[in-house]
Short mmCIF file of C-alpha atoms in Angstrom, two decimals:
data_model
loop_
_atom_site.label_atom_id
_atom_site.label_comp_id
_atom_site.label_asym_id
_atom_site.label_seq_id
_atom_site.Cartn_x
_atom_site.Cartn_y
_atom_site.Cartn_z
CA ASN A 1 -42.56 -10.80 -12.38
CA SER A 2 -42.17 -14.16 -10.67
CA THR A 3 -39.82 -12.87 -7.94
CA LEU A 4 -42.57 -10.76 -6.28
CA ASP A 5 -44.31 -12.23 -3.23
CA GLU A 6 -48.11 -12.50 -3.38
CA GLU A 7 -48.80 -9.54 -1.10
CA THR A 8 -46.58 -7.20 -3.17
CA PHE A 9 -48.10 -8.54 -6.36
CA VAL A 10 -51.65 -7.78 -5.20
CA GLN A 11 -50.62 -4.29 -4.01
CA ARG A 12 -49.18 -3.60 -7.47
CA LEU A 13 -52.38 -4.75 -9.19
CA ILE A 14 -54.48 -2.42 -7.03
CA ALA A 15 -52.13 0.52 -7.66
CA ILE A 16 -52.19 -0.13 -11.43
CA ARG A 17 -55.99 -0.18 -11.44
CA GLN A 18 -55.96 3.12 -9.52
CA GLY A 19 -53.76 4.65 -12.22
CA ARG A 20 -50.88 5.43 -9.84
CA TYR A 21 -48.06 4.37 -12.19
CA GLN A 22 -46.84 5.92 -15.42
CA LEU A 23 -44.52 3.03 -16.28
CA ILE A 24 -45.15 -0.67 -15.73
CA TYR A 25 -42.52 -3.32 -16.48
CA ILE A 26 -43.88 -6.82 -17.03
CA ALA A 27 -42.32 -10.14 -18.01
CA PRO A 28 -43.92 -11.63 -21.16
CA GLU A 29 -44.49 -14.88 -19.23
CA ARG A 30 -47.13 -13.01 -17.17
CA LEU A 31 -49.22 -11.92 -20.14
CA ASN A 32 -51.11 -15.21 -20.50
CA SER A 33 -52.61 -14.72 -17.01
CA GLN A 34 -56.34 -13.97 -17.17
CA LEU A 35 -55.87 -11.76 -14.10
CA ILE A 36 -53.40 -9.58 -16.00
CA ARG A 37 -55.54 -9.50 -19.14
CA ASN A 38 -58.63 -8.48 -17.20
CA LEU A 39 -56.64 -5.77 -15.44
CA PHE A 40 -55.36 -4.14 -18.61
CA SER A 41 -58.74 -4.41 -20.31
CA ALA A 42 -59.92 -1.94 -17.66
CA VAL A 43 -56.83 0.31 -17.68
CA LYS A 44 -55.95 2.65 -20.53
CA VAL A 45 -52.58 1.64 -22.01
CA SER A 46 -51.01 4.53 -23.94
CA PHE A 47 -47.97 2.75 -25.37
CA ILE A 48 -46.40 -0.71 -25.38
CA ALA A 49 -42.61 -1.09 -25.65
CA VAL A 50 -41.23 -4.56 -26.38
CA ASP A 51 -37.66 -4.75 -25.11
CA GLU A 52 -35.24 -7.47 -26.33
CA ALA A 53 -37.64 -7.81 -29.26
CA HIS A 54 -35.40 -10.35 -31.04
CA CYS A 55 -36.72 -12.89 -28.50
CA ILE A 56 -40.02 -13.02 -30.40
CA SER A 57 -38.31 -14.41 -33.51
CA LYS A 58 -37.57 -18.09 -33.94
CA TRP A 59 -34.60 -17.00 -36.02
CA GLY A 60 -33.33 -14.68 -33.29
CA HIS A 61 -30.56 -15.86 -30.95
CA ASP A 62 -32.62 -15.95 -27.77
CA PHE A 63 -36.10 -17.15 -28.73
CA ARG A 64 -38.59 -17.21 -25.85
CA PRO A 65 -42.04 -18.69 -26.57
CA ALA A 66 -43.66 -16.35 -24.01
CA TYR A 67 -42.96 -13.43 -26.35
CA GLY A 68 -45.67 -14.93 -28.55
CA GLU A 69 -48.17 -13.95 -25.85
CA ILE A 70 -47.61 -10.26 -26.63
CA ILE A 71 -49.68 -10.25 -29.84
CA ASP A 72 -52.56 -12.12 -28.11
CA PHE A 73 -52.37 -9.57 -25.29
CA LEU A 74 -52.59 -6.74 -27.84
CA HIS A 75 -55.67 -8.31 -29.43
CA GLN A 76 -57.42 -8.51 -26.04
CA LEU A 77 -57.01 -4.79 -25.28
CA PRO A 78 -60.08 -2.60 -25.95
CA TYR A 79 -58.06 -0.80 -28.63
CA ARG A 80 -54.53 -1.15 -29.98
CA PRO A 81 -52.08 1.46 -28.64
CA PRO A 82 -48.86 2.39 -30.49
CA VAL A 83 -46.26 -0.37 -30.22
CA GLY A 84 -42.47 -0.05 -30.26
CA ALA A 85 -39.95 -2.89 -30.54
CA TYR A 86 -36.32 -2.52 -29.44
CA THR A 87 -33.25 -4.75 -29.73
CA ALA A 88 -29.50 -4.35 -30.00
CA THR A 89 -28.92 -7.48 -32.09
CA ALA A 90 -31.23 -8.19 -35.02
CA THR A 91 -30.37 -9.20 -38.58
CA THR A 92 -32.64 -8.07 -41.42
CA ASP A 93 -34.51 -11.41 -41.33
CA VAL A 94 -35.20 -11.01 -37.62
CA ILE A 95 -36.32 -7.39 -38.07
CA GLU A 96 -38.86 -8.50 -40.68
CA GLU A 97 -40.17 -11.26 -38.43
CA ILE A 98 -40.51 -8.86 -35.49
CA LYS A 99 -42.60 -6.53 -37.65
CA ASN A 100 -44.78 -9.40 -38.90
CA LEU A 101 -45.32 -11.13 -35.55
CA LEU A 102 -46.18 -7.90 -33.73
CA GLN A 103 -48.28 -6.82 -36.74
CA LEU A 104 -46.60 -3.42 -36.78
CA GLN A 105 -48.36 -1.11 -39.21
CA ASP A 106 -46.02 0.97 -41.39
CA PRO A 107 -43.49 1.30 -38.54
CA VAL A 108 -40.79 3.95 -38.35
CA GLU A 109 -37.42 2.14 -38.40
CA SER A 110 -34.44 3.66 -36.65
CA ILE A 111 -31.22 1.65 -36.91
CA ILE A 112 -28.02 3.09 -35.46
CA SER A 113 -24.62 1.80 -36.56
CA PHE A 114 -23.22 -1.40 -35.09
CA ASP A 115 -19.81 0.27 -35.11
CA ARG A 116 -19.20 1.44 -31.56
CA LYS A 117 -15.98 3.40 -31.94
CA ASN A 118 -14.76 2.84 -28.38
CA LEU A 119 -14.88 -0.99 -28.49
CA ILE A 120 -11.66 -2.82 -29.35
CA PHE A 121 -12.38 -6.36 -30.59
CA GLU A 122 -9.75 -9.05 -30.29
CA VAL A 123 -9.63 -12.80 -31.02
CA LEU A 124 -6.82 -14.79 -29.41
CA LYS A 125 -5.97 -18.45 -29.93
CA ILE A 126 -4.12 -19.42 -26.76
CA SER A 127 -3.79 -22.62 -24.76
CA ASN A 128 -3.52 -21.31 -21.18
CA LYS A 129 -6.59 -19.10 -20.90
CA ARG A 130 -6.52 -18.76 -17.10
CA ASP A 131 -2.99 -17.34 -16.98
CA TYR A 132 -3.78 -14.97 -19.85
CA ILE A 133 -6.84 -13.59 -18.02
CA LEU A 134 -4.91 -13.17 -14.76
CA ASN A 135 -2.06 -11.33 -16.49
CA PHE A 136 -4.51 -9.24 -18.54
CA ILE A 137 -6.33 -8.04 -15.41
CA ARG A 138 -3.14 -7.36 -13.46
CA ARG A 139 -1.46 -5.54 -16.33
CA PHE A 140 -4.28 -3.47 -17.80
CA TYR A 141 -7.27 -3.33 -15.42
CA PRO A 142 -6.19 -4.06 -11.81
CA LYS A 143 -8.90 -1.79 -10.35
CA ASP A 144 -11.48 -1.67 -13.14
CA SER A 145 -14.77 -3.48 -13.75
CA GLY A 146 -14.91 -6.41 -16.13
CA VAL A 147 -17.13 -9.33 -17.13
CA ILE A 148 -15.81 -12.78 -18.05
CA TYR A 149 -18.29 -15.06 -19.83
CA CYS A 150 -17.95 -18.83 -19.62
CA ALA A 151 -19.94 -21.46 -21.52
CA THR A 152 -20.59 -23.74 -18.52
CA ARG A 153 -21.39 -23.40 -14.82
CA LYS A 154 -18.39 -25.56 -13.97
CA ASN A 155 -16.00 -23.21 -15.75
CA VAL A 156 -17.58 -20.24 -13.96
CA GLU A 157 -16.88 -21.86 -10.58
CA LEU A 158 -13.34 -23.00 -11.46
CA LEU A 159 -12.28 -19.67 -12.96
CA THR A 160 -13.82 -17.65 -10.11
CA GLN A 161 -11.93 -19.74 -7.56
CA PHE A 162 -8.70 -19.41 -9.56
CA LEU A 163 -8.99 -15.60 -9.67
CA GLN A 164 -9.94 -15.35 -5.99
CA ASP A 165 -6.93 -17.52 -5.04
CA ALA A 166 -4.76 -15.12 -7.06
CA GLY A 167 -6.06 -12.16 -5.05
CA ILE A 168 -8.51 -10.83 -7.65
CA ASN A 169 -11.79 -9.43 -6.31
CA ALA A 170 -14.16 -11.67 -8.31
CA LEU A 171 -17.57 -13.31 -7.90
CA GLY A 172 -19.41 -15.94 -9.96
CA TYR A 173 -22.89 -15.89 -11.46
CA HIS A 174 -24.85 -18.72 -13.10
CA GLY A 175 -28.33 -20.24 -13.27
CA GLY A 176 -27.53 -22.96 -10.74
CA MET A 177 -27.19 -20.46 -7.92
CA SER A 178 -30.13 -19.40 -5.77
CA SER A 179 -31.94 -16.23 -6.85
CA GLU A 180 -30.85 -14.53 -3.60
CA GLU A 181 -27.18 -15.34 -4.25
CA ARG A 182 -27.40 -14.23 -7.89
CA GLU A 183 -28.99 -10.93 -6.84
CA LYS A 184 -26.36 -10.40 -4.15
CA HIS A 185 -23.48 -10.98 -6.58
CA GLN A 186 -25.10 -8.86 -9.31
CA ASN A 187 -25.62 -5.93 -6.92
CA ALA A 188 -22.05 -6.23 -5.62
CA PHE A 189 -20.84 -5.83 -9.20
CA ILE A 190 -23.23 -3.00 -10.12
CA TYR A 191 -22.30 -0.98 -7.01
CA ASP A 192 -18.53 -1.54 -7.47
CA GLU A 193 -18.10 -3.68 -4.37
CA VAL A 194 -16.43 -6.27 -6.61
CA GLU A 195 -14.47 -5.61 -9.80
CA ILE A 196 -14.90 -8.86 -11.74
CA ILE A 197 -17.99 -10.99 -12.41
CA VAL A 198 -17.46 -14.45 -13.96
CA ALA A 199 -20.73 -15.60 -15.48
CA THR A 200 -22.66 -17.72 -17.91
CA ASN A 201 -24.97 -16.00 -20.41
CA ALA A 202 -27.60 -15.98 -17.61
CA PHE A 203 -25.94 -12.72 -16.54
CA GLY A 204 -26.51 -9.43 -18.26
CA MET A 205 -30.15 -8.94 -19.26
CA GLY A 206 -30.95 -5.37 -18.24
CA ILE A 207 -27.48 -4.70 -16.82
CA ASP A 208 -26.56 -1.13 -17.71
CA LYS A 209 -23.31 -0.58 -15.82
CA SER A 210 -21.48 2.22 -17.60
CA ASN A 211 -17.88 1.65 -16.47
CA VAL A 212 -17.25 -1.95 -17.62
CA ARG A 213 -13.75 -1.65 -19.11
CA PHE A 214 -13.52 -5.14 -20.59
CA VAL A 215 -15.56 -8.19 -21.51
CA ILE A 216 -13.67 -11.46 -21.98
CA HIS A 217 -15.24 -14.57 -23.51
CA TYR A 218 -13.51 -17.61 -22.03
CA ALA A 219 -14.96 -19.65 -24.90
CA MET A 220 -16.59 -18.93 -28.24
CA PRO A 221 -20.35 -18.21 -28.00
CA MET A 222 -22.89 -19.96 -30.23
CA ASN A 223 -23.55 -17.03 -32.56
CA ILE A 224 -22.59 -13.46 -33.46
CA GLU A 225 -25.78 -12.01 -31.97
CA SER A 226 -25.01 -13.41 -28.50
CA TYR A 227 -21.38 -12.36 -28.76
CA TYR A 228 -22.16 -8.79 -29.81
CA GLN A 229 -24.83 -8.38 -27.13
CA GLU A 230 -22.54 -9.68 -24.38
CA ALA A 231 -19.41 -7.87 -25.60
CA GLY A 232 -21.49 -4.71 -25.96
CA ARG A 233 -21.86 -4.49 -22.18
CA ALA A 234 -18.39 -2.97 -22.20
CA GLY A 235 -17.76 0.75 -22.56
CA ARG A 236 -21.26 2.13 -22.26
CA ASP A 237 -19.74 5.35 -20.96
CA GLY A 238 -18.02 5.85 -24.32
CA GLU A 239 -14.52 5.23 -22.96
CA PRO A 240 -12.14 2.76 -24.75
CA SER A 241 -12.92 -0.81 -23.69
CA ASP A 242 -11.65 -4.27 -24.66
CA CYS A 243 -13.76 -7.12 -26.02
CA VAL A 244 -11.56 -10.23 -26.03
CA LEU A 245 -12.59 -13.66 -27.32
CA LEU A 246 -10.33 -16.56 -26.29
CA PHE A 247 -10.82 -19.23 -28.96
CA SER A 248 -9.87 -22.90 -28.90
CA PRO A 249 -11.00 -25.67 -31.30
CA GLN A 250 -12.89 -27.56 -28.58
CA ASP A 251 -15.23 -24.56 -28.26
CA VAL A 252 -16.75 -25.59 -31.58
CA GLN A 253 -17.48 -29.13 -30.36
CA LEU A 254 -19.13 -27.79 -27.19
CA GLN A 255 -21.44 -25.49 -29.17
CA LYS A 256 -22.34 -28.30 -31.60
CA PHE A 257 -23.18 -30.50 -28.61
CA LEU A 258 -25.43 -27.77 -27.15
CA ILE A 259 -27.24 -27.40 -30.49
CA GLU A 260 -27.83 -31.15 -30.70
CA GLN A 261 -29.16 -31.21 -27.13
CA SER A 262 -31.56 -28.32 -27.76
CA ASP A 263 -35.27 -29.07 -27.99
CA VAL A 264 -35.91 -27.66 -31.47
CA ASP A 265 -36.82 -29.15 -34.84
CA GLU A 266 -34.27 -30.01 -37.54
CA ARG A 267 -34.90 -26.84 -39.53
CA ALA A 268 -34.18 -24.71 -36.48
CA LYS A 269 -31.05 -26.75 -35.71
CA GLN A 270 -29.80 -26.20 -39.24
CA HIS A 271 -30.31 -22.48 -38.77
CA GLU A 272 -28.34 -22.61 -35.50
CA TYR A 273 -25.51 -24.45 -37.29
CA GLU A 274 -25.41 -21.71 -39.94
CA LYS A 275 -25.12 -19.05 -37.25
CA LEU A 276 -22.45 -21.10 -35.47
CA GLN A 277 -20.45 -21.28 -38.71
CA ALA A 278 -20.60 -17.48 -38.97
CA MET A 279 -19.20 -17.31 -35.42
CA ILE A 280 -16.41 -19.76 -36.30
CA ASN A 281 -15.61 -17.69 -39.39
CA TYR A 282 -15.32 -14.60 -37.18
CA CYS A 283 -12.71 -16.38 -35.07
CA HIS A 284 -10.66 -17.29 -38.15
CA THR A 285 -11.08 -14.25 -40.40
CA ASN A 286 -8.12 -12.08 -41.37
CA GLN A 287 -10.36 -9.10 -42.16
CA CYS A 288 -11.27 -6.29 -39.77
CA LEU A 289 -13.29 -7.81 -36.89
CA THR A 290 -15.50 -4.74 -36.54
CA ALA A 291 -16.23 -4.85 -40.28
CA TYR A 292 -17.16 -8.53 -40.00
CA ILE A 293 -19.74 -7.75 -37.28
CA ILE A 294 -21.10 -4.76 -39.20
CA HIS A 295 -21.58 -6.82 -42.38
CA TYR A 296 -23.15 -9.68 -40.43
CA PHE A 297 -25.93 -7.35 -39.33
CA SER A 298 -26.37 -6.25 -42.97
CA GLU A 299 -24.96 -2.78 -42.48
CA THR A 300 -23.20 -1.73 -45.68
CA ILE A 301 -19.85 0.02 -45.31
CA THR A 302 -17.46 -0.48 -48.24
CA ASN A 303 -13.78 -1.31 -47.60
CA TYR A 304 -14.12 -0.51 -43.91
CA ARG A 305 -11.22 -0.86 -41.45
CA CYS A 306 -11.61 0.14 -37.81
CA ASP A 307 -7.81 0.33 -37.27
CA ARG A 308 -8.26 -0.73 -33.64
CA CYS A 309 -9.20 -4.46 -33.59
CA SER A 310 -6.56 -7.21 -33.29
CA ASN A 311 -6.66 -7.93 -37.04
CA CYS A 312 -6.24 -4.29 -38.06
CA GLN A 313 -3.43 -3.87 -35.51
CA ASN A 314 -1.60 -7.03 -36.62
CA LYS A 315 1.90 -5.90 -37.55
CA GLY A 316 3.10 -9.37 -38.55
CA GLU A 317 4.11 -10.28 -42.08
CA LYS A 318 2.14 -12.79 -44.14
CA THR A 319 4.12 -15.79 -45.36
CA ASP A 320 3.11 -18.10 -48.21
CA ILE A 321 3.00 -21.64 -46.78
CA THR A 322 1.12 -23.21 -49.69
CA GLU A 323 3.79 -25.89 -50.19
CA GLU A 324 3.91 -26.82 -46.50
CA ALA A 325 0.09 -26.98 -46.38
CA GLN A 326 0.05 -29.28 -49.42
CA MET A 327 2.60 -31.59 -47.73
CA ILE A 328 0.51 -31.75 -44.54
CA LEU A 329 -2.73 -32.53 -46.40
CA SER A 330 -0.95 -35.10 -48.54
CA CYS A 331 0.37 -36.80 -45.39
CA VAL A 332 -3.10 -36.84 -43.80
CA LYS A 333 -4.46 -38.46 -46.99
CA ARG A 334 -1.70 -41.10 -47.09
CA MET A 335 -2.48 -41.93 -43.47
CA ASP A 336 -6.05 -42.71 -44.64
CA GLU A 337 -7.36 -39.79 -42.52
CA LYS A 338 -7.39 -42.06 -39.46
CA PHE A 339 -5.00 -40.19 -37.15
CA GLY A 340 -4.92 -36.91 -35.27
CA VAL A 341 -2.61 -33.92 -35.37
CA THR A 342 0.05 -35.40 -33.04
CA MET A 343 0.66 -38.54 -35.12
CA THR A 344 0.56 -36.55 -38.37
CA ALA A 345 3.25 -34.20 -37.02
CA LYS A 346 5.42 -37.16 -36.01
CA VAL A 347 5.20 -38.69 -39.50
CA LEU A 348 6.09 -35.36 -41.13
CA LYS A 349 9.11 -34.98 -38.83
CA GLY A 350 10.34 -38.56 -39.47
CA SER A 351 9.81 -39.71 -35.88
CA LYS A 352 10.90 -43.21 -34.72
CA ASP A 353 7.92 -43.47 -32.34
CA LYS A 354 7.01 -47.11 -31.58
CA LYS A 355 3.30 -46.56 -32.26
CA LEU A 356 4.13 -44.92 -35.57
CA ILE A 357 6.35 -47.87 -36.57
CA SER A 358 3.69 -50.40 -35.49
CA PHE A 359 1.27 -48.87 -37.97
CA ARG A 360 4.09 -48.86 -40.61
CA LEU A 361 3.66 -45.12 -40.99
CA ASN A 362 7.45 -44.79 -41.12
CA ASP A 363 7.23 -46.23 -44.64
CA LEU A 364 5.43 -43.13 -45.93
CA SER A 365 7.55 -40.73 -47.95
#
């Protein structure tokens, strides 16, 4: 991969040609190199495993154009060896595209359940996320490993500093850091020198740390695939682990902004918006959260309840507020849909606010 210095790279090439390795890991970005293609034309390849195979699909959540080089690489080999494709997060559409793009011939499909019994999913709508995280760590996991995902580099830095100031052993990780610093922080987390890593989605590919007791999302991710992959880094040892998503309405606007800024065509953007809507629906659903994820990935389990997620554990009573909702919507309509939640609340409560009176909103029934 690109982190190897030239001398090491050349040594590896020589050793591969001499047949000294049984396993070779290679980044897809390297496959378009004529040097690499010439090398493997002269070396017998017994099997090719494509990891994170959803990256080959334009409809997957982490499309990487370099994955398209894999099929060209296969065509350039003297003969085609068996090919396997592996991913933790693929819908049925993505599975079909993986099979087509890799030209898999009558492949054996093995799909294990998306229901990991030890994961406890939770969605919380709270205003003070920092204090919640601090109290959560102190109360439940003062000495355990955890990952906190943030949507932006700035939030990673601010939250890391906040936790460090509070005496929590935490480090940050994002794409703006040098590769040496990222590696240092990643290793400190893997080898339990630090309990908490605060990171963007740049962190996690290939991380297989078994004792992560919790994964917190500081903001809503862009899609269910990303969320499930990141949350799924918790509890790989089979022990009970928490997957907490802290949702706020502004998360939606941030993800819409990121979609609009992305360098993809309109059809692809529309597809991203559809996946974003599924993520928003997850944050608002009253049904079992585990069941929602299972159904999203097209796994059929009828009337399923996990009895461990925040929705299944909700002991609160449901109250019919149809009349109140009708009054609120009626008020919004009478205000010509020009004002936000604060002004609407003031009108409904009969406030004497000067701004409200200046717009003659006090005249509304």
